[in-house]
Tab-separated table of C-alpha atoms in Angstrom:
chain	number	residue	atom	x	y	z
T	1	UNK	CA	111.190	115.199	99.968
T	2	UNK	CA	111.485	119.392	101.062
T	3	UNK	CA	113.687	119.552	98.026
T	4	UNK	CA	110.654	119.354	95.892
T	5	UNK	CA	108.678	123.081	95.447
T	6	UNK	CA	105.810	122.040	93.275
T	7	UNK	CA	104.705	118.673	95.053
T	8	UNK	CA	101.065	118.252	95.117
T	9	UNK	CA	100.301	118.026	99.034
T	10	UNK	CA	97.971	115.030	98.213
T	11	UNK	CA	101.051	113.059	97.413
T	12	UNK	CA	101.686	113.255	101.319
T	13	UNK	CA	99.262	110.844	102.043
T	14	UNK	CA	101.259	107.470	101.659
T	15	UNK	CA	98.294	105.148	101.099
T	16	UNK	CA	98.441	101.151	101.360
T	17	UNK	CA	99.315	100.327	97.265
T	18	UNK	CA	95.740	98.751	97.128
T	19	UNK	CA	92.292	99.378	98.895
T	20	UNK	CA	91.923	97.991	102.231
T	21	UNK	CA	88.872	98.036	104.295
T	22	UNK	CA	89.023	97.995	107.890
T	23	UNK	CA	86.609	95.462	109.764
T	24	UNK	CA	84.472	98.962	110.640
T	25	UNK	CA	83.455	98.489	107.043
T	26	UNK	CA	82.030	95.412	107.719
T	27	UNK	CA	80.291	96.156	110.299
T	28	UNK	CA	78.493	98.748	108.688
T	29	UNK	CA	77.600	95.645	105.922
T	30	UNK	CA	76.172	93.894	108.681
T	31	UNK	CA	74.372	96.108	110.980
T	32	UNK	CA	71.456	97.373	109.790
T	33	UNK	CA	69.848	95.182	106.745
T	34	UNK	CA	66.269	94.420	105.324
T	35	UNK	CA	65.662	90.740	104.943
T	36	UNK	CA	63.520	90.053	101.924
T	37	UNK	CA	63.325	86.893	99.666
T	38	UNK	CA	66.676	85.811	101.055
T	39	UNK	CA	68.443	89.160	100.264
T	40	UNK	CA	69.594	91.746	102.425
T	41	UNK	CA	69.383	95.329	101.580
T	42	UNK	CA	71.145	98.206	103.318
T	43	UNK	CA	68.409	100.203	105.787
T	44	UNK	CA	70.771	102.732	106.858
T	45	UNK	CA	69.810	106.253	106.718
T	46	UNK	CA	73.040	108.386	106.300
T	47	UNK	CA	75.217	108.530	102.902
T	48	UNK	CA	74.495	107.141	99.766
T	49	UNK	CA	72.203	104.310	99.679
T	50	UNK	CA	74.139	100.967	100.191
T	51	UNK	CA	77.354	102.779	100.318
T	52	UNK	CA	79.303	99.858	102.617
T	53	UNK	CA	78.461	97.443	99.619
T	54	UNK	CA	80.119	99.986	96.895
T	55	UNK	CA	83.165	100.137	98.781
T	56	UNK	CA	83.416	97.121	99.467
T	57	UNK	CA	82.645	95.865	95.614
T	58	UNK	CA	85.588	98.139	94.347
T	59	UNK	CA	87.835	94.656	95.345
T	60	UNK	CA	85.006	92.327	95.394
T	61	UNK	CA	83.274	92.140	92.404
T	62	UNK	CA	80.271	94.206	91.821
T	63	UNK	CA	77.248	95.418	94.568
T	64	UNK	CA	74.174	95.044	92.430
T	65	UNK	CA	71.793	97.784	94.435
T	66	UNK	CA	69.815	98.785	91.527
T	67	UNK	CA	66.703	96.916	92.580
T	68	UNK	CA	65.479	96.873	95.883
T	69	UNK	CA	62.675	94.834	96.877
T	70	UNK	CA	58.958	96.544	95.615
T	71	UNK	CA	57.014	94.708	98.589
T	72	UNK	CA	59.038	96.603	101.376
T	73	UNK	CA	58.620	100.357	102.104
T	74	UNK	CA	60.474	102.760	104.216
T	75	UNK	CA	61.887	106.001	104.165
T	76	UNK	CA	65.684	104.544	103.077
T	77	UNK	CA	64.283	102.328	100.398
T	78	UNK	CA	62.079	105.146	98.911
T	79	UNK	CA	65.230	107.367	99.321
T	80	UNK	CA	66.718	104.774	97.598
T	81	UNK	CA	64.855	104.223	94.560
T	82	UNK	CA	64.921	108.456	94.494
T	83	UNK	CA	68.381	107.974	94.176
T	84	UNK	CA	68.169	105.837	91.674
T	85	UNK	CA	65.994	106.925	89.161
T	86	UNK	CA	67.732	111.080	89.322
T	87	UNK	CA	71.195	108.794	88.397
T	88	UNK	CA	69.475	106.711	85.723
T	89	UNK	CA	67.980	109.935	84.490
T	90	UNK	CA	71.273	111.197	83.445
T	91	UNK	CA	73.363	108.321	82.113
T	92	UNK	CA	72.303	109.250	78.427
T	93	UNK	CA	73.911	112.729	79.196
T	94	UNK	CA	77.260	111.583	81.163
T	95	UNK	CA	78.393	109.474	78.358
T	96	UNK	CA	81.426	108.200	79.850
T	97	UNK	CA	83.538	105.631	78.357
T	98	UNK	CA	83.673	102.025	79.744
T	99	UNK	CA	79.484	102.349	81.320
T	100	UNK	CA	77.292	100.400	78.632
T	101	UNK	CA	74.128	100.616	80.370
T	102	UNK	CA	71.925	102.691	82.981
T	103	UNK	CA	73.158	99.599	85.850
T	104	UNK	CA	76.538	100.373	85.104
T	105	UNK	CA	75.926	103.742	85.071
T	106	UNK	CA	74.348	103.493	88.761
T	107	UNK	CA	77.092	101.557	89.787
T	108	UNK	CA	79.810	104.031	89.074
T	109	UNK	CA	78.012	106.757	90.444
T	110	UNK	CA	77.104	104.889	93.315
T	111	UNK	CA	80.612	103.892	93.845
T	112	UNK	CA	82.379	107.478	93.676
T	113	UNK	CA	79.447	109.186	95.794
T	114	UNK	CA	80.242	106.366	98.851
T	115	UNK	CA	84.100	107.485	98.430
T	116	UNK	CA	83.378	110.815	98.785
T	117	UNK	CA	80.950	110.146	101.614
T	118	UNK	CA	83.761	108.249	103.537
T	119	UNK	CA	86.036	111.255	102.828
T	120	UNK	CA	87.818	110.227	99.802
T	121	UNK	CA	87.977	111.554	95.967
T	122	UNK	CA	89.209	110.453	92.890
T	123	UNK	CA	91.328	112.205	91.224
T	124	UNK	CA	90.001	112.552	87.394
T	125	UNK	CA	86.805	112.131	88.690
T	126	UNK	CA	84.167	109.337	87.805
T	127	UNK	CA	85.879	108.876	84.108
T	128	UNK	CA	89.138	107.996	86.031
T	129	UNK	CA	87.166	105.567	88.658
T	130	UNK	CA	85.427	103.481	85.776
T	131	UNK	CA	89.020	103.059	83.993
T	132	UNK	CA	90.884	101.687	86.879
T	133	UNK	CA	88.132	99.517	88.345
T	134	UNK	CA	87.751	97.525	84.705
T	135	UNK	CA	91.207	97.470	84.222
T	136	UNK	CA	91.371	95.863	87.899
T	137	UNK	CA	88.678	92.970	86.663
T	138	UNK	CA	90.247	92.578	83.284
T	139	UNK	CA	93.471	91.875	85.446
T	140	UNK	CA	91.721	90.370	88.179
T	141	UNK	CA	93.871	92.513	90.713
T	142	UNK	CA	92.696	94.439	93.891
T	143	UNK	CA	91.507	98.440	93.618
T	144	UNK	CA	94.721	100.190	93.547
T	145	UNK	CA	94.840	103.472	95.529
T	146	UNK	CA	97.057	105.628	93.212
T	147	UNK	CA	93.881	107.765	92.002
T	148	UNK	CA	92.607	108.324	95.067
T	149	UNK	CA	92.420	111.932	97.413
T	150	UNK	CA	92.342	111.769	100.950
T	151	UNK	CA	89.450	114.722	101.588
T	152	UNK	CA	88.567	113.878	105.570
T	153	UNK	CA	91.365	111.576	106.889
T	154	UNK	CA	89.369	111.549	110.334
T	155	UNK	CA	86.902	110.078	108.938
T	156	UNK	CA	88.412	107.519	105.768
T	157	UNK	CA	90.609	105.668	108.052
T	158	UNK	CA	87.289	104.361	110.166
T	159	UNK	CA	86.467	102.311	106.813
T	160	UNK	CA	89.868	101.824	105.088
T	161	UNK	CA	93.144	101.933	105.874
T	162	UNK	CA	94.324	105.335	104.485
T	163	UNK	CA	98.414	104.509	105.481
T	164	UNK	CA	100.391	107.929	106.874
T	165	UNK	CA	100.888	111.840	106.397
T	166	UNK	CA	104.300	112.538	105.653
T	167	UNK	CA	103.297	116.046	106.869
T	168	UNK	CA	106.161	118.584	108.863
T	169	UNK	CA	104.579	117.254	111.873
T	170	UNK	CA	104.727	113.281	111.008
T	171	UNK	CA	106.372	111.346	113.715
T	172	UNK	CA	108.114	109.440	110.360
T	173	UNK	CA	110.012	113.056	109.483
T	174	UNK	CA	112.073	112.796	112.525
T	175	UNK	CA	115.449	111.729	112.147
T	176	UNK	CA	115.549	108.035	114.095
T	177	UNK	CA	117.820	107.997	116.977
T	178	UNK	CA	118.193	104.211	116.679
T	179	UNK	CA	118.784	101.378	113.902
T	180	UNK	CA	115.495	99.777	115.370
T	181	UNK	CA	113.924	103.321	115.015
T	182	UNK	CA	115.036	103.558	111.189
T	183	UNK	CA	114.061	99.903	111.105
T	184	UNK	CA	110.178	100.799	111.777
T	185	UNK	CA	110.235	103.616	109.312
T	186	UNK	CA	111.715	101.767	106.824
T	187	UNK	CA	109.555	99.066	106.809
T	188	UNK	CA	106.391	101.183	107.396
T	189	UNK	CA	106.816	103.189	104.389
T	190	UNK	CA	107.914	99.925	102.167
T	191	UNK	CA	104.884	98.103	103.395
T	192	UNK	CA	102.709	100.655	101.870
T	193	UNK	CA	104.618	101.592	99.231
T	194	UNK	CA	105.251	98.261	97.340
T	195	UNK	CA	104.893	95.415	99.472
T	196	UNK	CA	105.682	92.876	97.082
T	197	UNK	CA	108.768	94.473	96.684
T	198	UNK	CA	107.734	94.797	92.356
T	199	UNK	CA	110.093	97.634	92.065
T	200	UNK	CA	113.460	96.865	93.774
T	201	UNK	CA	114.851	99.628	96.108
T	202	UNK	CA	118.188	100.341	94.204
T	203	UNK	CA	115.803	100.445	90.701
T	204	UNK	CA	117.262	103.060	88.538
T	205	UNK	CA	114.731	105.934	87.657
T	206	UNK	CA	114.684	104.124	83.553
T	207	UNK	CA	113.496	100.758	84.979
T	208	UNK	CA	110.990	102.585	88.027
T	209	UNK	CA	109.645	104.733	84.839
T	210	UNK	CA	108.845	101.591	82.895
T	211	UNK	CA	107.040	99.866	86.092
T	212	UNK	CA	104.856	102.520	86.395
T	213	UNK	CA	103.730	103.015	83.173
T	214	UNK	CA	102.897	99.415	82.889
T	215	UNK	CA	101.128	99.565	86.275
T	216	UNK	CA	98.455	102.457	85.503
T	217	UNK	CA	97.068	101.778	82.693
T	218	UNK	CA	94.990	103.741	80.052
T	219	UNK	CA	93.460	106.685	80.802
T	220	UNK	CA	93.258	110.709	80.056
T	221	UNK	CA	96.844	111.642	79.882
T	222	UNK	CA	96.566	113.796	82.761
T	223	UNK	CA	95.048	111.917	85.278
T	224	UNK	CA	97.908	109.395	84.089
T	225	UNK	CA	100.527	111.926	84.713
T	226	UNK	CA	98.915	112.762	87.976
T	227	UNK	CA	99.544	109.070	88.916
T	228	UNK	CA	102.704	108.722	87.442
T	229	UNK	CA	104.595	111.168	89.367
T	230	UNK	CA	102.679	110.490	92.561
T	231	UNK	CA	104.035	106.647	92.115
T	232	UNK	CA	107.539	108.316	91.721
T	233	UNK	CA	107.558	110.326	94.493
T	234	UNK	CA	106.115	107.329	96.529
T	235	UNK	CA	109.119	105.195	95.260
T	236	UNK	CA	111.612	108.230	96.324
T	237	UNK	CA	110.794	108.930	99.516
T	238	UNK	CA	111.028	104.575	100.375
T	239	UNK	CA	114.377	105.295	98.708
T	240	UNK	CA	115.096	107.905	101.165
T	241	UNK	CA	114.025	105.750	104.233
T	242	UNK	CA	116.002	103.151	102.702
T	243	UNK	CA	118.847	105.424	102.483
T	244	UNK	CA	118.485	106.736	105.742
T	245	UNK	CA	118.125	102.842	107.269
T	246	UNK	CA	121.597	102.175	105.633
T	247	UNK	CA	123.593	105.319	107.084
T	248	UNK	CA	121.755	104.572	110.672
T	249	UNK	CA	123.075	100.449	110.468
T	250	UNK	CA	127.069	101.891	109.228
T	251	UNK	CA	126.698	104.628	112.138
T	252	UNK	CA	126.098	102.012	115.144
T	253	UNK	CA	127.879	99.392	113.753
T	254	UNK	CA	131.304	100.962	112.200
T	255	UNK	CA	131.116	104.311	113.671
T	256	UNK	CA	134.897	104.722	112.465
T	257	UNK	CA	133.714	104.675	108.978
T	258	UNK	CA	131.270	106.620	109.721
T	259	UNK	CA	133.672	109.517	111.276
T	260	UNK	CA	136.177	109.846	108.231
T	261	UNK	CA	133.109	109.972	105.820
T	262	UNK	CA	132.697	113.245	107.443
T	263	UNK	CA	135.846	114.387	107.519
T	264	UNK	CA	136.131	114.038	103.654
T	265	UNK	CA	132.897	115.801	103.077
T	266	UNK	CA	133.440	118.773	105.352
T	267	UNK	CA	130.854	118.104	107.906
């Protein structure tokens, strides 16, 4: 993981393989709503208007905010339809591919503004977000988390789960001083890493190569690249854990072996 000098620090950021809210998400679905012809509409104040609902919607289908009730006024629905008619206004000028019409359009937009108001990005940008997320219906998968930045960990993890920092400090970089220890860090990273278990552990770097490529889609070649070798270094450091697991179990259970390993490499 050190060995590498041009990894892209955002790579650090071992996210869960797919998007998964936390129940503070909900919540904020809940609280605060505006009952009107049996349908509730977000009244809250801060972020993007309806923002919950767009995260939400990335796994769920799609949060159809584009018309708020006309009978009801207050200061978040007319911030709301101000929203909404500056991102209508440019749809004809975005032009991206995959949005066929101004709702699309103002669900996209929508959709990347709540990420970044949570304190997470795309990476390649709305373009990149509409590409995955139809690709996830045409497949009817979850949102997969490959594309996406942590920006403000402090706050993304109150609304999704946003996995662990492999940073210098991370209590995951210290070498485990038991097999239960390397046990817990094994399984950690795995579980967020691929917990289906899709790509085997002892995959050679042909047949992980293949898996990927299959698994990201179309897209702008490099915001596919991007992906690609984030998914690779994600598969390399569970290899490493997995690796490090292995030499823990042979040390505490045949430290013999263990001893004249070292002896024939020099240590």
């Amino acid at each position: 993981m050190d060995k590498q000098k041009d990894l892209d620090p955002r790579y650090l950021w071992i996210l869960p393989r797919d998007l998964q809210p936390t129940p503070q998400l909900q919540k904020e679905m809940e609280q605060i709503t505006i009952e009107d012809d049996g349908q509730s509409w977000p009244a809250t104040s801060a972020g993007p208007p309806g923002w919950p609902y767009y995260i939400n919607a990335l796994n769920n289908g799609t949060a159809n905010m584009t018309k708020p009730p006309r009978n009801i006024i207050s200061p978040q629905l007319r911030a709301h339809r101000n929203v909404l008619r500056s991102v209508k206004a440019e749809y004809q000028q975005d032009k991206v591919p995959g949005i066929e019409n101004e709702d699309d359009h103002v669900h996209f937009r929508l959709t990347l503004a709540a990420l970044q108001y949570i304190g997470l990005d795309v990476h390649g940008g709305l373009e990149r977000l509409v590409r995955v997320k139809l690709n996830c219906e045409e497949k009817k998968k979850a949102f997969p988390m490959t594309c996406i930045a942590v920006v403000d960990p402090g706050k993304a993890r109150r609304y999704v789960n946003i996995g662990v920092h492999l940073g210098p400090d991370s209590p995951l970089r210290k070498p485990p001083a038991t097999l239960e220890h390397a046990v817990r860090n094994y399984t950690k990273i795995s579980d967020l890493v691929d917990p289906f278990n899709r790509v085997p552990g002892n995959a050679d770097d042909r047949k992980m190569d293949e898996m990927i490529e299959r698994s990201i889609g179309m897209g702008q070649r490099s915001h596919l690249n991007w992906e690609f070798e984030r998914m690779k270094f994600r598969l390399q450091v569970r290899k490493e854990y997995r690796e490090v697991l292995i030499d823990q179990a042979v040390k505490e259970r045949y430290p013999e072996t263990r001893a004249r390993k070292r002896e024939r490499i020099g240590e």
